[in-house]
Structure formats: C-alpha cells, structure tokens
GROMACS .gro file of C-alpha atoms in nm:
model
  485
    1MET     CA    1   0.611   1.415  -2.652
    2VAL     CA    2   0.288   1.617  -2.677
    3ALA     CA    3   0.119   1.335  -2.867
    4GLY     CA    4   0.229   1.091  -2.597
    5ALA     CA    5   0.094   1.321  -2.326
    6VAL     CA    6  -0.240   1.341  -2.508
    7ALA     CA    7  -0.254   0.961  -2.535
    8LEU     CA    8  -0.173   0.911  -2.166
    9ALA     CA    9  -0.413   1.181  -2.049
   10GLY     CA   10  -0.684   1.053  -2.280
   11SER     CA   11  -0.647   0.704  -2.138
   12GLU     CA   12  -0.688   0.843  -1.784
   13LEU     CA   13  -1.001   1.034  -1.885
   14LEU     CA   14  -1.151   0.735  -2.065
   15ALA     CA   15  -1.069   0.501  -1.776
   16ALA     CA   16  -1.266   0.731  -1.549
   17VAL     CA   17  -1.583   0.728  -1.761
   18VAL     CA   18  -1.581   0.380  -1.920
   19PRO     CA   19  -1.721   0.131  -1.665
   20SER     CA   20  -1.481  -0.127  -1.516
   21THR     CA   21  -1.182   0.012  -1.703
   22PRO     CA   22  -0.861   0.057  -1.502
   23SER     CA   23  -0.605   0.328  -1.562
   24LEU     CA   24  -0.356   0.205  -1.823
   25VAL     CA   25  -0.072   0.383  -1.642
   26ALA     CA   26  -0.164   0.224  -1.310
   27ALA     CA   27  -0.208  -0.115  -1.477
   28VAL     CA   28   0.140  -0.100  -1.628
   29GLY     CA   29   0.275   0.006  -1.291
   30GLN     CA   30   0.103  -0.288  -1.123
   31ASP     CA   31   0.256  -0.516  -1.385
   32VAL     CA   32   0.599  -0.371  -1.311
   33ILE     CA   33   0.551  -0.437  -0.940
   34ILE     CA   34   0.460  -0.799  -1.010
   35ARG     CA   35   0.740  -0.871  -1.258
   36VAL     CA   36   1.034  -0.667  -1.132
   37PRO     CA   37   1.320  -0.869  -0.974
   38PRO     CA   38   1.334  -0.860  -0.591
   39VAL     CA   39   1.669  -0.678  -0.594
   40VAL     CA   40   1.510  -0.389  -0.785
   41GLU     CA   41   1.221  -0.378  -0.537
   42ASP     CA   42   1.469  -0.363  -0.251
   43VAL     CA   43   1.652  -0.070  -0.410
   44ALA     CA   44   1.326   0.115  -0.479
   45ILE     CA   45   1.208   0.074  -0.120
   46GLU     CA   46   1.550   0.178   0.010
   47VAL     CA   47   1.565   0.490  -0.208
   48PHE     CA   48   1.202   0.607  -0.211
   49GLY     CA   49   1.056   0.450   0.105
   50THR     CA   50   0.678   0.487   0.126
   51ALA     CA   51   0.689   0.717  -0.180
   52ASP     CA   52   0.787   0.423  -0.401
   53LYS     CA   53   0.446   0.406  -0.571
   54VAL     CA   54   0.450   0.775  -0.659
   55ALA     CA   55   0.803   0.736  -0.791
   56LEU     CA   56   0.695   0.440  -1.003
   57VAL     CA   57   0.402   0.627  -1.161
   58VAL     CA   58   0.619   0.932  -1.227
   59GLY     CA   59   0.885   0.707  -1.377
   60ILE     CA   60   0.634   0.539  -1.609
   61VAL     CA   61   0.501   0.876  -1.727
   62VAL     CA   62   0.850   1.020  -1.780
   63VAL     CA   63   0.973   0.714  -1.970
   64SER     CA   64   0.656   0.709  -2.180
   65LEU     CA   65   0.691   1.076  -2.270
   66ALA     CA   66   1.059   1.034  -2.353
   67LEU     CA   67   0.983   0.744  -2.585
   68ALA     CA   68   0.695   0.941  -2.737
   69ALA     CA   69   0.938   1.225  -2.806
   70ALA     CA   70   1.169   0.979  -2.980
   71LEU     CA   71   0.877   0.851  -3.187
   72GLY     CA   72   0.794   1.211  -3.275
   73ALA     CA   73   1.142   1.254  -3.421
   74VAL     CA   74   1.095   0.932  -3.617
   75ALA     CA   75   0.753   1.047  -3.742
   76VAL     CA   76   0.903   1.339  -3.937
   77ARG     CA   77   1.079   1.089  -4.165
   78ARG     CA   78   0.879   0.766  -4.129
   79PHE     CA   79   0.533   0.835  -3.992
   80SER     CA   80   0.416   0.475  -4.027
   81LEU     CA   81   0.698   0.354  -3.802
   82ALA     CA   82   0.598   0.607  -3.535
   83VAL     CA   83   0.237   0.489  -3.559
   84LEU     CA   84   0.356   0.133  -3.504
   85GLY     CA   85   0.540   0.250  -3.192
   86PHE     CA   86   0.226   0.415  -3.055
   87VAL     CA   87   0.024   0.101  -3.126
   88MET     CA   88   0.278  -0.112  -2.941
   89PHE     CA   89   0.255   0.118  -2.638
   90GLY     CA   90  -0.121   0.091  -2.652
   91VAL     CA   91  -0.107  -0.288  -2.669
   92VAL     CA   92   0.123  -0.305  -2.365
   93GLY     CA   93  -0.105  -0.081  -2.160
   94THR     CA   94  -0.420  -0.259  -2.274
   95LEU     CA   95  -0.285  -0.607  -2.197
   96SER     CA   96  -0.175  -0.493  -1.852
   97ALA     CA   97  -0.516  -0.340  -1.785
   98MET     CA   98  -0.699  -0.650  -1.907
   99ALA     CA   99  -0.510  -0.854  -1.646
  100THR     CA  100  -0.652  -0.637  -1.367
  101PRO     CA  101  -0.915  -0.827  -1.164
  102GLY     CA  102  -1.264  -0.712  -1.258
  103ALA     CA  103  -1.155  -0.524  -1.570
  104SER     CA  104  -1.397  -0.507  -1.863
  105VAL     CA  105  -1.222  -0.643  -2.171
  106PRO     CA  106  -1.433  -0.446  -2.425
  107GLY     CA  107  -1.402  -0.126  -2.221
  108THR     CA  108  -1.029  -0.169  -2.177
  109VAL     CA  109  -0.970  -0.239  -2.546
  110LEU     CA  110  -1.185   0.062  -2.640
  111THR     CA  111  -0.990   0.284  -2.402
  112GLY     CA  112  -0.656   0.168  -2.538
  113ALA     CA  113  -0.766   0.210  -2.899
  114LEU     CA  114  -0.910   0.558  -2.849
  115ALA     CA  115  -0.606   0.673  -2.652
  116VAL     CA  116  -0.370   0.552  -2.924
  117GLY     CA  117  -0.592   0.702  -3.193
  118GLY     CA  118  -0.595   1.039  -3.019
  119GLY     CA  119  -0.218   1.036  -2.978
  120VAL     CA  120  -0.161   0.943  -3.342
  121ALA     CA  121  -0.404   1.212  -3.461
  122VAL     CA  122  -0.219   1.480  -3.263
  123LEU     CA  123   0.114   1.348  -3.388
  124ARG     CA  124  -0.011   1.370  -3.746
  125ARG     CA  125  -0.123   1.731  -3.703
  126LEU     CA  126   0.212   1.826  -3.554
  127VAL     CA  127   0.412   1.657  -3.829
  128VAL     CA  128   0.203   1.822  -4.100
  129ALA     CA  129   0.239   2.163  -3.932
  130LEU     CA  130   0.615   2.124  -3.917
  131ALA     CA  131   0.657   1.975  -4.262
  132ARG     CA  132   0.473   2.214  -4.493
  133PRO     CA  133   0.274   2.537  -4.463
  134PRO     CA  134  -0.068   2.565  -4.628
  135ALA     CA  135  -0.116   2.743  -4.960
  136SER     CA  136  -0.210   3.070  -4.788
  137ALA     CA  137   0.116   3.080  -4.590
  138PRO     CA  138   0.427   3.274  -4.708
  139ARG     CA  139   0.602   3.094  -4.991
  140SER     CA  140   0.963   3.201  -4.946
  141PRO     CA  141   1.161   2.923  -4.771
  142PRO     CA  142   1.271   3.124  -4.464
  143GLU     CA  143   0.927   3.273  -4.406
  144GLY     CA  144   0.756   2.940  -4.473
  145ALA     CA  145   0.980   2.758  -4.229
  146GLU     CA  146   0.922   3.023  -3.962
  147TRP     CA  147   0.545   3.004  -4.015
  148GLY     CA  148   0.558   2.625  -3.984
  149ARG     CA  149   0.751   2.649  -3.658
  150ARG     CA  150   0.504   2.900  -3.515
  151ARG     CA  151   0.210   2.679  -3.613
  152PHE     CA  152   0.385   2.377  -3.463
  153VAL     CA  153   0.443   2.561  -3.135
  154ARG     CA  154   0.078   2.673  -3.122
  155LEU     CA  155  -0.048   2.321  -3.187
  156ALA     CA  156   0.199   2.171  -2.940
  157GLY     CA  157   0.096   2.420  -2.672
  158THR     CA  158  -0.271   2.350  -2.735
  159GLY     CA  159  -0.211   1.976  -2.721
  160ALA     CA  160  -0.013   2.002  -2.399
  161GLY     CA  161  -0.287   2.213  -2.242
  162LEU     CA  162  -0.554   1.966  -2.346
  163ALA     CA  163  -0.344   1.682  -2.206
  164LEU     CA  164  -0.316   1.854  -1.868
  165VAL     CA  165  -0.690   1.925  -1.859
  166ALA     CA  166  -0.774   1.568  -1.961
  167ALA     CA  167  -0.538   1.420  -1.702
  168ALA     CA  168  -0.680   1.638  -1.425
  169ALA     CA  169  -1.036   1.566  -1.535
  170GLY     CA  170  -0.962   1.195  -1.548
  171ARG     CA  171  -0.826   1.189  -1.192
  172GLY     CA  172  -1.117   1.396  -1.065
  173LEU     CA  173  -1.379   1.191  -1.246
  174ALA     CA  174  -1.215   0.868  -1.129
  175ARG     CA  175  -1.276   0.971  -0.769
  176TRP     CA  176  -1.628   1.092  -0.844
  177VAL     CA  177  -1.760   0.808  -1.060
  178SER     CA  178  -1.562   0.521  -0.910
  179GLY     CA  179  -1.894   0.367  -0.811
  180GLY     CA  180  -1.749   0.211  -0.499
  181SER     CA  181  -1.871   0.238  -0.144
  182GLY     CA  182  -1.672   0.399   0.132
  183PRO     CA  183  -1.641   0.410   0.509
  184SER     CA  184  -1.909   0.679   0.527
  185ASP     CA  185  -2.158   0.419   0.401
  186VAL     CA  186  -2.103   0.196   0.705
  187VAL     CA  187  -2.233   0.215   1.060
  188LEU     CA  188  -2.048  -0.024   1.288
  189ARG     CA  189  -2.240  -0.226   1.542
  190SER     CA  190  -2.135  -0.217   1.903
  191PRO     CA  191  -1.906  -0.515   1.958
  192ALA     CA  192  -2.035  -0.804   2.166
  193ALA     CA  193  -1.708  -0.795   2.359
  194SER     CA  194  -1.580  -0.440   2.412
  195LEU     CA  195  -1.248  -0.344   2.564
  196PRO     CA  196  -1.236  -0.079   2.835
  197SER     CA  197  -1.150   0.266   2.710
  198PRO     CA  198  -0.786   0.337   2.785
  199VAL     CA  199  -0.782   0.600   3.059
  200PRO     CA  200  -0.515   0.872   3.051
  201ALA     CA  201  -0.340   0.709   3.347
  202THR     CA  202  -0.239   0.414   3.129
  203ALA     CA  203  -0.037   0.636   2.896
  204LEU     CA  204   0.299   0.793   2.970
  205ASP     CA  205   0.304   1.171   2.939
  206VAL     CA  206   0.617   1.250   2.739
  207GLU     CA  207   0.626   1.507   2.459
  208GLY     CA  208   0.717   1.337   2.131
  209LEU     CA  209   0.630   0.987   2.255
  210SER     CA  210   0.410   0.775   2.027
  211PRO     CA  211   0.052   0.754   2.159
  212LEU     CA  212  -0.089   0.423   2.277
  213PHE     CA  213  -0.308   0.417   1.967
  214THR     CA  214  -0.180   0.540   1.632
  215PRO     CA  215  -0.434   0.772   1.464
  216ASN     CA  216  -0.573   0.623   1.144
  217ALA     CA  217  -0.434   0.911   0.938
  218ASP     CA  218  -0.084   0.844   1.074
  219PHE     CA  219  -0.091   0.465   1.053
  220TYR     CA  220   0.170   0.340   0.808
  221ARG     CA  221   0.056   0.206   0.472
  222ILE     CA  222   0.258  -0.056   0.287
  223ASP     CA  223   0.101  -0.256   0.002
  224THR     CA  224   0.137  -0.318  -0.370
  225ALA     CA  225  -0.176  -0.130  -0.481
  226LEU     CA  226  -0.106   0.171  -0.703
  227VAL     CA  227  -0.478   0.247  -0.701
  228VAL     CA  228  -0.677   0.173  -0.386
  229PRO     CA  229  -0.944  -0.086  -0.475
  230ARG     CA  230  -1.305   0.031  -0.446
  231VAL     CA  231  -1.599  -0.203  -0.408
  232ASP     CA  232  -1.975  -0.171  -0.404
  233LEU     CA  233  -2.088  -0.312  -0.070
  234ALA     CA  234  -2.397  -0.455  -0.236
  235ASP     CA  235  -2.175  -0.672  -0.457
  236TRP     CA  236  -1.893  -0.752  -0.212
  237ARG     CA  237  -1.865  -1.107  -0.085
  238LEU     CA  238  -1.629  -1.280   0.154
  239ARG     CA  239  -1.579  -1.643   0.054
  240VAL     CA  240  -1.431  -1.914   0.274
  241THR     CA  241  -1.305  -2.195   0.051
  242GLY     CA  242  -1.046  -2.467   0.006
  243MET     CA  243  -0.989  -2.752   0.250
  244VAL     CA  244  -1.309  -2.703   0.445
  245ASP     CA  245  -1.619  -2.918   0.492
  246ARG     CA  246  -1.868  -2.635   0.452
  247PRO     CA  247  -1.749  -2.359   0.220
  248PHE     CA  248  -1.963  -2.046   0.242
  249GLU     CA  249  -1.979  -1.681   0.153
  250LEU     CA  250  -2.099  -1.374   0.337
  251THR     CA  251  -2.235  -1.041   0.223
  252PHE     CA  252  -2.106  -0.736   0.404
  253ALA     CA  253  -2.436  -0.701   0.589
  254GLU     CA  254  -2.413  -1.064   0.701
  255LEU     CA  255  -2.056  -1.010   0.819
  256LEU     CA  256  -2.164  -0.709   1.025
  257ASP     CA  257  -2.447  -0.912   1.178
  258LEU     CA  258  -2.203  -1.162   1.329
  259ASP     CA  259  -2.086  -1.108   1.686
  260GLN     CA  260  -1.786  -0.877   1.682
  261VAL     CA  261  -1.504  -0.816   1.925
  262GLU     CA  262  -1.237  -0.553   1.981
  263ALA     CA  263  -0.866  -0.627   1.992
  264ASP     CA  264  -0.565  -0.402   2.051
  265ILE     CA  265  -0.303  -0.523   1.804
  266THR     CA  266   0.026  -0.377   1.688
  267LEU     CA  267   0.113  -0.429   1.323
  268SER     CA  268   0.459  -0.379   1.176
  269CYS     CA  269   0.621  -0.410   0.836
  270VAL     CA  270   0.907  -0.650   0.780
  271SER     CA  271   1.092  -0.363   0.608
  272ASN     CA  272   1.078  -0.147   0.920
  273GLU     CA  273   1.431  -0.037   1.004
  274VAL     CA  274   1.570   0.013   1.352
  275GLY     CA  275   1.392   0.321   1.483
  276GLY     CA  276   1.158   0.323   1.181
  277ASP     CA  277   0.794   0.427   1.169
  278LEU     CA  278   0.650   0.133   0.973
  279VAL     CA  279   0.472   0.013   1.286
  280GLY     CA  280   0.151   0.119   1.456
  281ASN     CA  281  -0.097   0.014   1.720
  282ALA     CA  282  -0.475   0.026   1.674
  283ARG     CA  283  -0.795  -0.098   1.833
  284TRP     CA  284  -0.942  -0.324   1.568
  285GLN     CA  285  -1.304  -0.437   1.552
  286GLY     CA  286  -1.421  -0.744   1.368
  287VAL     CA  287  -1.516  -1.109   1.369
  288PRO     CA  288  -1.271  -1.357   1.523
  289LEU     CA  289  -1.116  -1.553   1.239
  290VAL     CA  290  -1.141  -1.875   1.438
  291GLU     CA  291  -1.521  -1.847   1.439
  292LEU     CA  292  -1.536  -1.829   1.060
  293LEU     CA  293  -1.302  -2.127   1.034
  294ASP     CA  294  -1.512  -2.326   1.282
  295ARG     CA  295  -1.820  -2.249   1.075
  296ALA     CA  296  -1.645  -2.376   0.762
  297GLY     CA  297  -1.503  -2.687   0.929
  298VAL     CA  298  -1.129  -2.695   0.860
  299ARG     CA  299  -1.016  -3.033   0.733
  300PRO     CA  300  -0.717  -3.218   0.880
  301GLY     CA  301  -0.399  -3.132   0.693
  302ALA     CA  302  -0.502  -2.775   0.614
  303THR     CA  303  -0.185  -2.610   0.740
  304GLN     CA  304  -0.212  -2.270   0.571
  305ILE     CA  305  -0.464  -1.988   0.563
  306VAL     CA  306  -0.445  -1.779   0.246
  307GLY     CA  307  -0.597  -1.433   0.229
  308ARG     CA  308  -0.688  -1.314  -0.119
  309SER     CA  309  -0.743  -0.948  -0.192
  310ILE     CA  310  -0.993  -0.828  -0.449
  311ASP     CA  311  -0.697  -0.680  -0.640
  312GLY     CA  312  -0.527  -1.020  -0.669
  313TRP     CA  313  -0.270  -0.988  -0.387
  314THR     CA  314  -0.222  -1.292  -0.163
  315GLY     CA  315  -0.066  -1.368   0.172
  316GLY     CA  316  -0.051  -1.696   0.362
  317PHE     CA  317   0.028  -1.799   0.719
  318PRO     CA  318   0.012  -2.117   0.930
  319THR     CA  319  -0.331  -2.231   1.042
  320ASP     CA  320  -0.188  -2.291   1.389
  321ALA     CA  321  -0.156  -1.914   1.432
  322VAL     CA  322  -0.535  -1.897   1.471
  323GLY     CA  323  -0.673  -2.030   1.796
  324ASP     CA  324  -0.354  -2.008   2.004
  325GLY     CA  325  -0.482  -1.707   2.196
  326ARG     CA  326  -0.342  -1.428   1.978
  327GLY     CA  327  -0.569  -1.173   1.819
  328ALA     CA  328  -0.681  -1.279   1.471
  329LEU     CA  329  -0.971  -1.096   1.310
  330VAL     CA  330  -1.155  -1.026   0.992
  331ALA     CA  331  -1.153  -0.658   1.079
  332VAL     CA  332  -1.415  -0.405   0.970
  333GLY     CA  333  -1.325  -0.126   1.212
  334MET     CA  334  -1.014   0.063   1.318
  335ASN     CA  335  -0.992   0.289   1.622
  336GLY     CA  336  -1.368   0.319   1.651
  337GLU     CA  337  -1.432   0.393   1.284
  338PRO     CA  338  -1.506   0.181   0.977
  339LEU     CA  339  -1.186   0.072   0.804
  340PRO     CA  340  -1.037   0.356   0.598
  341LEU     CA  341  -1.002   0.288   0.226
  342ASP     CA  342  -0.622   0.287   0.246
  343HIS     CA  343  -0.627   0.029   0.523
  344GLY     CA  344  -0.846  -0.232   0.359
  345PHE     CA  345  -1.210  -0.121   0.344
  346PRO     CA  346  -1.446  -0.299   0.365
  347ALA     CA  347  -1.266  -0.586   0.544
  348ARG     CA  348  -0.913  -0.707   0.606
  349LEU     CA  349  -0.720  -0.966   0.802
  350VAL     CA  350  -0.539  -0.866   1.119
  351VAL     CA  351  -0.323  -1.131   1.288
  352ALA     CA  352  -0.101  -1.049   1.584
  353GLY     CA  353   0.260  -1.160   1.580
  354LEU     CA  354   0.297  -1.200   1.203
  355TYR     CA  355   0.437  -0.946   0.961
  356GLY     CA  356   0.183  -0.796   0.726
  357TYR     CA  357   0.335  -0.948   0.412
  358VAL     CA  358   0.207  -1.292   0.517
  359SER     CA  359  -0.106  -1.208   0.716
  360ALA     CA  360  -0.248  -0.858   0.675
  361THR     CA  361  -0.453  -0.900   0.357
  362LYS     CA  362  -0.636  -0.576   0.282
  363TRP     CA  363  -0.948  -0.542   0.068
  364LEU     CA  364  -1.025  -0.903   0.158
  365GLY     CA  365  -1.231  -1.112  -0.081
  366GLU     CA  366  -1.150  -1.473   0.003
  367ILE     CA  367  -1.006  -1.691   0.278
  368GLU     CA  368  -0.874  -2.020   0.145
  369LEU     CA  369  -0.756  -2.319   0.347
  370THR     CA  370  -0.472  -2.513   0.189
  371THR     CA  371  -0.130  -2.655   0.283
  372LEU     CA  372   0.197  -2.473   0.338
  373ASP     CA  373   0.354  -2.668   0.052
  374ALA     CA  374   0.072  -2.609  -0.195
  375PHE     CA  375   0.079  -2.230  -0.215
  376ASP     CA  376   0.314  -1.935  -0.170
  377GLY     CA  377   0.183  -1.586  -0.103
  378TYR     CA  378   0.284  -1.287  -0.314
  379TRP     CA  379   0.614  -1.211  -0.139
  380VAL     CA  380   0.745  -1.563  -0.078
  381PRO     CA  381   0.863  -1.634  -0.438
  382ARG     CA  382   1.037  -1.296  -0.422
  383GLY     CA  383   1.268  -1.417  -0.148
  384TRP     CA  384   1.078  -1.337   0.171
  385SER     CA  385   1.040  -1.587   0.455
  386LYS     CA  386   0.742  -1.819   0.442
  387LEU     CA  387   0.637  -1.770   0.804
  388GLY     CA  388   0.710  -1.406   0.892
  389PRO     CA  389   0.703  -1.398   1.274
  390VAL     CA  390   0.741  -1.051   1.426
  391ASP     CA  391   1.062  -1.000   1.623
  392THR     CA  392   1.075  -0.849   1.970
  393GLN     CA  393   1.165  -0.484   1.918
  394ALA     CA  394   1.191  -0.147   2.090
  395ARG     CA  395   1.220   0.202   1.946
  396ILE     CA  396   1.347   0.533   2.081
  397ASP     CA  397   1.108   0.821   2.008
  398VAL     CA  398   1.265   1.080   2.239
  399PRO     CA  399   1.521   1.225   2.187
  400ARG     CA  400   1.537   1.213   1.810
  401PRO     CA  401   1.861   1.099   1.642
  402ARG     CA  402   2.139   1.362   1.645
  403ALA     CA  403   1.937   1.583   1.880
  404ARG     CA  404   2.124   1.858   2.066
  405LEU     CA  405   2.035   1.868   2.435
  406PRO     CA  406   2.162   2.082   2.720
  407ALA     CA  407   2.335   1.907   3.007
  408GLY     CA  408   2.102   1.796   3.283
  409ARG     CA  409   1.814   1.557   3.340
  410HIS     CA  410   1.624   1.437   3.033
  411VAL     CA  411   1.365   1.174   2.955
  412ILE     CA  412   1.438   0.897   2.706
  413ALA     CA  413   1.116   0.735   2.585
  414GLY     CA  414   0.968   0.515   2.316
  415VAL     CA  415   0.761   0.206   2.246
  416ALA     CA  416   0.828  -0.168   2.243
  417TRP     CA  417   0.634  -0.452   2.088
  418ALA     CA  418   0.624  -0.831   2.063
  419PRO     CA  419   0.271  -0.910   1.943
  420SER     CA  420   0.130  -1.242   2.071
  421ARG     CA  421   0.399  -1.255   2.342
  422GLY     CA  422   0.380  -0.916   2.510
  423ILE     CA  423   0.652  -0.694   2.652
  424ALA     CA  424   0.784  -0.781   2.997
  425ARG     CA  425   1.084  -0.550   3.023
  426VAL     CA  426   1.260  -0.262   2.848
  427GLU     CA  427   1.618  -0.161   2.926
  428VAL     CA  428   1.823   0.142   2.827
  429SER     CA  429   2.200   0.176   2.799
  430VAL     CA  430   2.392   0.500   2.745
  431ASP     CA  431   2.740   0.489   2.592
  432GLU     CA  432   2.757   0.109   2.620
  433GLU     CA  433   2.738   0.122   2.998
  434ARG     CA  434   2.520  -0.112   3.202
  435TRP     CA  435   2.159  -0.176   3.111
  436ASN     CA  436   1.897   0.000   3.326
  437ASP     CA  437   1.528  -0.081   3.354
  438ALA     CA  438   1.282   0.163   3.201
  439VAL     CA  439   0.936   0.240   3.339
  440LEU     CA  440   0.659   0.077   3.132
  441SER     CA  441   0.303   0.188   3.066
  442ASP     CA  442   0.030  -0.050   3.171
  443ALA     CA  443  -0.013  -0.334   2.922
  444LEU     CA  444  -0.311  -0.310   2.689
  445GLY     CA  445  -0.259  -0.680   2.619
  446VAL     CA  446   0.005  -0.913   2.483
  447ASP     CA  447  -0.068  -0.810   2.124
  448ALA     CA  448  -0.019  -0.434   2.170
  449TRP     CA  449   0.291  -0.225   2.215
  450ARG     CA  450   0.387  -0.066   2.546
  451GLN     CA  451   0.529   0.278   2.604
  452TRP     CA  452   0.844   0.314   2.812
  453ARG     CA  453   1.048   0.596   2.967
  454TYR     CA  454   1.384   0.635   3.138
  455GLU     CA  455   1.529   0.942   3.310
  456TRP     CA  456   1.888   1.026   3.227
  457ASP     CA  457   2.134   1.280   3.363
  458ALA     CA  458   2.312   1.403   3.050
  459ARG     CA  459   2.671   1.520   3.068
  460PRO     CA  460   2.834   1.745   2.805
  461GLY     CA  461   2.959   1.558   2.498
  462ARG     CA  462   2.836   1.308   2.239
  463HIS     CA  463   2.636   1.010   2.359
  464GLU     CA  464   2.494   0.688   2.215
  465ILE     CA  465   2.165   0.559   2.352
  466ARG     CA  466   2.056   0.198   2.304
  467VAL     CA  467   1.736   0.021   2.401
  468ARG     CA  468   1.633  -0.342   2.413
  469ALA     CA  469   1.311  -0.522   2.496
  470THR     CA  470   1.238  -0.859   2.652
  471ASP     CA  471   0.913  -1.031   2.560
  472GLY     CA  472   0.675  -1.233   2.773
  473GLU     CA  473   0.852  -1.556   2.681
  474GLY     CA  474   1.186  -1.428   2.809
  475ARG     CA  475   1.344  -1.358   2.471
  476THR     CA  476   1.554  -1.041   2.466
  477GLN     CA  477   1.609  -0.827   2.160
  478THR     CA  478   1.962  -0.864   2.025
  479ALA     CA  479   2.194  -0.613   1.861
  480GLU     CA  480   2.220  -0.829   1.550
  481ARG     CA  481   2.082  -0.664   1.237
  482SER     CA  482   1.901  -0.876   0.981
  483LEU     CA  483   1.775  -0.827   0.629
  484PRO     CA  484   1.401  -0.757   0.594
  485ARG     CA  485   1.322  -1.108   0.476
   0.00000   0.00000   0.00000
C-alpha cells in the first residue's frame, strides 16, 4: 500500500511540474466518467449529489491503494509479478492522461514511468527489509525477524510520510504553476446595452427566500470536469466552424472588443429534484450568440449548434433556439464580474429555456454548426433527451421541509421559473385545499425567475404545502414527476 501511495503521490507531484501533463488520478477519473454506464451515473448522482466528483477521486485512490496492498503481498513471494501489476497500473493511468485534450505525450509518458519506477523502488526496499536483515543485524531467528519488522515499519512510515508530502506539494504546485489565466486577469468592458440595476423594491423581503440574483459563490456547479480547465488567455481562441459560409476565430481580446449586452437568465440542471437547489439566476454579460452566427453565415439545413469545451465536453441544441427572442450569449461575465473558473472562464454558452446538459457549455473553445441527426452531445448517447427544454417549475424556500411552526400567521415563499416563457402566476395549496394566488415580485424578464409569497394562517397539526406555477404561455406545472432525462 505504501508503495502505491508513493506512486500516486509522485504522479501528482510530477504532473504539477512537468508542462502539459495532467494528473493521472484525475485522468483515470475522467475516463471513468466517460465510460461508466448511465445507470451507474444515476446511482452516483443520487447517492453523492454534487459531491460525486470527490467521491470518485476518493474511490479511485482507495481502490488503487487496496490493489497496491495486494500486490505488496504478492511481491514477498513473486516480486516480478508485483512489478508487472505496477506497470499495468501505470499504463492505464498514462493512456488515460494521454487522451486528455492538450496533454503532452512525452511528459505524460515520463510522469507515468517515473511514478511506477518510484513505487517499484519503494516496494523493493520494503520487501528486502521484511525478507532478510543485513549482516550487522542479530542472527538468531526471533531477533532477526523482529529487527526486520522494525525496519519494515520504519521504512513504511517514511514512505507514507513522503507520499503525503508529495501529494500535498503536487496539489499546491498544480495551483501555483498551472500557467493558466484567471478572472483577476480580465477587466470587463461596460456593456453596450445595460440592464437597470434591480432596486430593492423589486425583491420580496422574506427571511430565507432566495435572492433575485444568486451569488456566484452559491451558484450550483454541475459538470463532468474533475479538474477545472485552465487556459492562457494569450493562447485561447473561440472558433466558429461547421455549416457556415465564413468560419472564423476570435482571440479573447477580440471577443471583449465586440459589443456586449447584459441578460438576466435562470439556469437549472435537469437533475434538479422538486425543491432542489440545482437552479440559480444571474445577470450574465457577453456577446449575443446570434451576432456571431450572423457573422459566420449559417447555411440552410444547419439545425444544431454544438458547443465544444476545451476539455472535450460537448452539448448541442436546435439552431432555432437562437434568434427567437430568448437570451442566448457567449458569456464572459457573471453578476458584474468576469466568469469564475468553476463557471466556465474565460467564456461559456448561456441559453435561456434549455437545460445545461444541452446548452451550457463551459470553458468554451468552439461553436460548430451541424444537423440534429449528425451529432449527439455528451449526454444524449447516455440516455438523456436530445432537446432538453426547461419545464415550468416553482420551489418553496420558506418554510423548510418538516419545519416546526407555532400556530398563527406565517409567510410561505419561494421562486418560480420558466426561462424563455416567463412566469405569469404562482398558486399555493395547503392540505390539498383550493389553490390560492401568491404575490409575485416584479419580473426581471421572461428568462429570469420570480420570487413569490403567500400568507397563511397555520392551525395546530401537520400540514402539506404545495405550489405550482403557470408560465407566460399558459402552461401550468403539473404534479406528475418525471425522470431527469
């Protein structure tokens, strides 16, 4: 196990200092995400929620250490077989890392080889220490065995300590020498079309109610990236390709020089459960997607827009979704700040009314025009719907589930959203009695959620509160539950 820990920690340290070399652990994890059956993904999301990535990395490390411990037991009798096992682990990690976009093949191979070599060297020292004492050690069998065990424990403890130091140093160095740019390197231009600042009167004043705009630090994050991609702004390019008359590419500076707008848009995850928090509203700043498409000249028959991330992730949505009046941006700002790293820096797609798994490409590198039949985004082959329209939904923020309240007057409050259609009405029902209209906050626009509140005279006993929303097209939220597909 100690030899395995040294190999893993060494690979993390080397990945941090060898240019363009991804973490072997993260690369294997990314491979698992890509190859695992959808049913396993569903279970992982259900069990671990937004901590699924952490659980995956921990699982990979635990399994690797357990297998390394098994190889250690084998090494006492057949050292060559244990070496073969370590080499196989190194090959798996190296091949996974080599498949990472932008990975240096020589650097990745070197990292894998040195990590395996370090692990094997430690394993050899441990086996020798356990197998036979040196000539200067006591020669009687009991004393010799005890000396060998003590030496083994000392070496194992030293190796474990070095592994911890190397792992910590690798993580720290990875953040320090990543070489990528960050939000602090960007100064956003004032948008050509600014929205009025929301005045306090537009928001409902209820303790525990979600704010009109979700703070960046609290905005949900759902993606497949185990390691957040980092780019050098000097090297970053946005390409517009595919079924267009005039393909082109933009540097980040050129993208910032284009006229920008602001748009209040609510995004939600298709996996968001009833009452869940995988939804948020933000004021996005960026270039209207339709303007980039007009510049490229979309050809007839191009029915799908595909967003490609610099880490290889893809999402696709109908071309008709752009230009129908909904907000659709190549966003560079979020709530008055440059995009945070976790939310797609330096640029991402934001399209109102479509779930993120088809439209919200983070760390954007390319926009490709194609047909709906010609290409499926990342999640579609895994069983998710091709189109991904956002349903009309409402959520209760106050009171919380299973809250204990005294009898008397209380406020029930929450948010409702139907991006691209707007919210026209929210109704509340207590204990399956008649539906009553809630008071709505002023609308920020059809793409943003609205707050709502309803005053209720609570009687002693247990109660069930339900809420439903009606969108701007007259469609009312139903009680029917559906799978997140």
